[in-house]
Each structure stands twice: as structure tokens, then as C-alpha cells.
Coordinates of N, CA, C and O in Angstrom, one line a residue:
M1 N -14.7 7.9 2.7 CA -14.2 6.6 3.0 C -15.7 6.2 4.2 O -15.8 7.0 5.1
Q2 N -16.3 5.4 4.4 CA -17.2 5.5 5.5 C -17.3 3.5 6.1 O -18.3 3.2 5.8
V3 N -18.6 3.7 7.3 CA -18.4 2.4 7.0 C -19.6 2.9 8.4 O -19.3 3.7 9.3
S4 N -20.9 1.9 8.7 CA -21.5 1.8 9.1 C -21.4 0.1 11.2 O -21.3 0.1 10.4
V5 N -22.8 1.8 11.9 CA -22.0 0.9 13.4 C -23.4 0.2 13.5 O -23.8 0.3 13.5
R6 N -22.8 -1.2 13.7 CA -24.6 -1.6 13.7 C -24.6 -2.4 15.6 O -23.0 -3.2 16.0
D7 N -25.7 -2.2 16.1 CA -26.2 -2.6 17.7 C -24.9 -1.9 18.0 O -24.1 -2.9 19.3
N8 N -24.4 -1.1 18.3 CA -23.7 0.3 19.0 C -21.9 -1.3 18.9 O -21.7 -0.4 19.7
N9 N -22.1 -1.2 18.1 CA -20.6 -2.3 18.1 C -19.4 -1.4 17.6 O -19.0 -1.9 16.5
V10 N -19.1 -0.7 18.0 CA -17.8 0.4 17.8 C -16.5 -0.4 17.1 O -16.6 -0.4 16.3
D11 N -16.2 -1.6 18.3 CA -14.7 -1.9 17.6 C -15.7 -3.1 16.5 O -13.9 -3.2 15.7
Q12 N -16.1 -3.5 16.3 CA -16.3 -4.0 14.3 C -16.4 -2.7 13.3 O -15.4 -3.3 12.2
A13 N -16.7 -2.5 13.7 CA -17.0 -1.2 12.7 C -15.2 -0.2 12.8 O -14.9 0.0 11.6
L14 N -15.0 -0.2 13.8 CA -13.0 0.1 14.0 C -12.0 -1.2 12.9 O -11.8 -0.4 11.9
R15 N -12.1 -1.3 12.9 CA -11.9 -2.9 12.9 C -12.0 -2.9 11.1 O -11.6 -2.8 10.4
A16 N -13.7 -2.5 11.1 CA -13.8 -3.1 9.1 C -13.2 -1.3 8.7 O -12.5 -1.8 7.5
L17 N -13.2 -0.2 9.5 CA -12.4 0.9 9.2 C -11.4 0.9 9.1 O -10.4 1.1 7.5
K18 N -10.2 -0.3 9.7 CA -8.8 0.0 9.3 C -8.3 -0.6 7.9 O -8.0 -0.6 7.7
K19 N -9.3 -1.4 8.0 CA -9.0 -3.1 7.0 C -8.9 -1.8 5.6 O -8.3 -2.2 4.7
K20 N -10.3 -1.0 5.5 CA -10.6 -0.7 4.2 C -9.1 0.0 4.1 O -9.0 1.1 2.6
M21 N -8.5 1.2 4.7 CA -8.2 2.1 5.2 C -6.2 1.1 4.2 O -5.5 1.6 2.8
Q22 N -6.3 0.5 5.4 CA -5.5 -0.9 4.7 C -5.1 -1.4 2.6 O -4.2 -0.7 2.4
R23 N -6.5 -1.6 2.6 CA -6.9 -2.0 1.6 C -6.7 -0.5 0.4 O -6.1 -1.0 -0.5
E24 N -6.9 0.5 1.3 CA -6.3 1.1 0.7 C -5.0 2.3 -0.1 O -5.4 3.2 -0.8
G25 N -4.8 1.5 0.6 CA -3.1 2.2 0.7 C -2.5 3.7 1.6 O -1.9 4.5 2.0
I26 N -3.7 3.9 2.6 CA -3.7 4.9 3.3 C -3.0 5.0 4.2 O -2.0 6.1 4.7
Y27 N -2.7 4.2 4.8 CA -1.4 4.1 5.6 C -0.1 4.4 5.4 O 1.0 5.2 5.6
R28 N 0.1 4.3 4.5 CA 1.6 3.7 3.3 C 1.6 5.5 2.9 O 2.2 5.8 2.6
E29 N 0.4 6.0 2.5 CA 0.1 7.2 1.7 C 0.5 8.8 3.3 O 1.4 8.9 3.6
M30 N 0.3 8.4 4.3 CA -0.1 9.2 6.0 C 1.0 9.4 6.1 O 2.5 9.7 6.0
K31 N 2.5 8.1 6.2 CA 3.9 7.6 6.0 C 4.6 8.8 5.4 O 5.6 8.9 5.9
L32 N 4.4 8.0 3.7 CA 4.9 9.1 2.9 C 5.3 11.0 2.3 O 6.5 11.6 3.8
R33 N 4.2 10.5 3.9 CA 3.7 12.1 4.0 C 3.9 12.7 4.8 O 4.0 14.3 5.4
R34 N 5.2 12.6 6.0 CA 5.0 12.7 7.3 C 5.8 14.1 7.2 O 5.8 14.5 8.1
F35 N 7.1 13.7 6.7 CA 8.1 14.6 6.3 C 8.5 14.7 4.6 O 7.7 14.4 3.8
Y36 N 8.8 15.7 4.2 CA 9.1 16.9 3.2 C 9.9 15.5 2.1 O 11.0 15.6 2.8
E37 N 9.5 15.3 1.1 CA 10.8 14.4 0.2 C 10.3 15.0 -1.2 O 10.1 15.9 -1.8
K38 N 12.4 15.3 -1.2 CA 13.2 16.0 -2.5 C 12.2 15.5 -3.6 O 11.9 13.8 -3.6
P39 N 11.8 16.4 -4.7 CA 11.4 15.4 -5.8 C 12.4 14.0 -6.3 O 11.7 13.5 -7.0
S40 N 13.3 13.9 -6.2 CA 14.5 13.4 -7.0 C 14.7 12.2 -6.0 O 14.6 11.7 -6.2
E41 N 14.5 12.3 -4.9 CA 14.4 11.6 -3.9 C 12.9 10.5 -4.5 O 13.0 8.9 -3.9
R42 N 12.0 12.0 -4.7 CA 10.4 10.6 -4.8 C 10.8 9.7 -6.7 O 10.3 8.6 -6.2
R43 N 11.5 10.6 -6.7 CA 11.4 9.2 -8.6 C 12.0 8.5 -8.6 O 11.9 7.6 -8.9
A44 N 13.5 8.3 -6.9 CA 14.7 7.0 -7.6 C 13.0 6.5 -6.5 O 13.5 5.2 -6.8
R45 N 12.7 6.5 -5.1 CA 12.3 5.4 -4.7 C 11.2 4.8 -5.5 O 10.6 3.7 -5.7
E46 N 10.7 5.8 -6.3 CA 9.8 5.1 -8.1 C 10.2 4.3 -8.7 O 9.3 3.6 -8.5
H47 N 11.6 4.8 -8.8 CA 12.3 3.6 -9.8 C 12.3 2.7 -9.1 O 12.1 1.2 -9.9
A48 N 12.9 2.9 -7.7 CA 13.2 1.6 -7.3 C 11.9 -0.1 -7.2 O 11.9 -1.1 -7.4
T49 N 10.8 1.2 -6.7 CA 9.7 0.3 -6.4 C 8.8 -0.3 -7.5 O 8.5 -1.5 -7.6
A50 N 8.7 0.5 -9.2 CA 8.9 -0.2 -10.3 C 10.0 -1.0 -10.5 O 9.6 -2.4 -11.4
I51 N 10.9 -1.0 -10.3 CA 12.4 -2.1 -10.3 C 12.1 -3.4 -9.6 O 11.7 -4.6 -10.1
R52 N 11.3 -3.3 -8.5 CA 11.0 -3.9 -7.5 C 9.3 -4.5 -8.3 O 10.0 -6.3 -8.1
R53 N 9.2 -3.9 -8.4 CA 7.6 -4.5 -9.0 C 7.9 -5.6 -10.5 O 7.6 -6.7 -10.5
A54 N 8.9 -5.1 -11.3 CA 9.7 -6.0 -12.8 C 9.9 -7.4 -12.1 O 9.9 -8.3 -13.0
R55 N 11.4 -7.3 -11.1 CA 11.4 -8.7 -11.3 C 10.8 -9.6 -10.3 O 10.8 -10.3 -10.7
K56 N 9.8 -9.3 -9.5 CA 8.6 -10.6 -9.1 C 7.9 -10.5 -9.9 O 7.6 -11.7 -10.3
L57 N 7.4 -9.9 -11.1 CA 6.6 -10.1 -12.3 C 7.0 -11.5 -12.9 O 7.3 -12.2 -13.3
E58 N 8.9 -10.8 -13.2 CA 9.3 -11.5 -14.2 C 9.7 -12.9 -13.7 O 9.8 -13.9 -13.6
R59 N 9.5 -13.1 -12.0 CA 10.4 -14.5 -11.2 C 8.8 -14.8 -11.2 O 9.0 -16.6 -11.4
K60 N 8.0 -14.2 -11.2 CA 6.7 -15.3 -11.3 C 6.3 -15.5 -12.1 O 5.9 -17.6 -12.9
R61 N 6.3 -14.8 -14.0 CA 6.5 -16.2 -15.5 C 7.6 -16.8 -14.8 O 7.2 -17.7 -15.8
A62 N 8.1 -16.7 -15.3 CA 9.9 -18.2 -15.2 C 8.7 -18.8 -14.3 O 9.3 -19.8 -14.7
E63 N 9.0 -18.6 -12.7 CA 8.3 -20.3 -12.5 C 7.0 -20.2 -12.7 O 7.3 -21.5 -12.5
R64 N 6.1 -19.8 -13.6 CA 4.5 -20.8 -14.4 C 5.3 -21.0 -14.8 O 4.4 -22.4 -15.5
D65 N 6.1 -20.5 -15.8 CA 6.9 -21.1 -17.4 C 7.6 -22.4 -17.4 O 8.0 -23.3 -18.1
G66 N 7.5 -22.8 -16.0 CA 8.6 -23.4 -15.6 C 10.4 -23.7 -15.7 O 11.2 -24.4 -15.2
G67 N 10.2 -22.3 -15.5 CA 12.6 -21.7 -15.6 C 12.2 -22.1 -14.2 O 11.6 -21.6 -12.9
V68 N 13.3 -21.9 -13.7 CA 13.7 -21.7 -12.3 C 14.3 -20.4 -12.2 O 15.2 -19.6 -13.5

């Protein structure tokens, strides 16, 4: 990942870097890697996020199609 510093404006470059890192999901990954996660816990977490994602998609689809 690379950010250019223009006119010695480090604050602006730092803001751009943070935004890029947020978009890429690096902060979330750093938080997850802070402690060891057992493979069974990882599978359970990924399964739960997949269920959450599917339910959210269903809600959006139902809302768009006119159902409540």
C-alpha cells in the first residue's frame, strides 16, 4: 500500500493511508490476529458471519420486492 505526501502535508497523507487501510479491512484483520484463534472458533465465527450476511441480503431483497 502506498500513499504519496504532497507539499510536506503528512497529516493529509496519513488520513489517506488510514482510509485505504479501513477500506481493505486491515484493521479488522489486525484485531483478529491479535490473539490465537482455534480453528473451530474460526469456523464458527465465519459461519455466523455468513448467516448474518445471508439474512441481511434476504431482508434487502424482501424490502425491494415490496414484502415486509
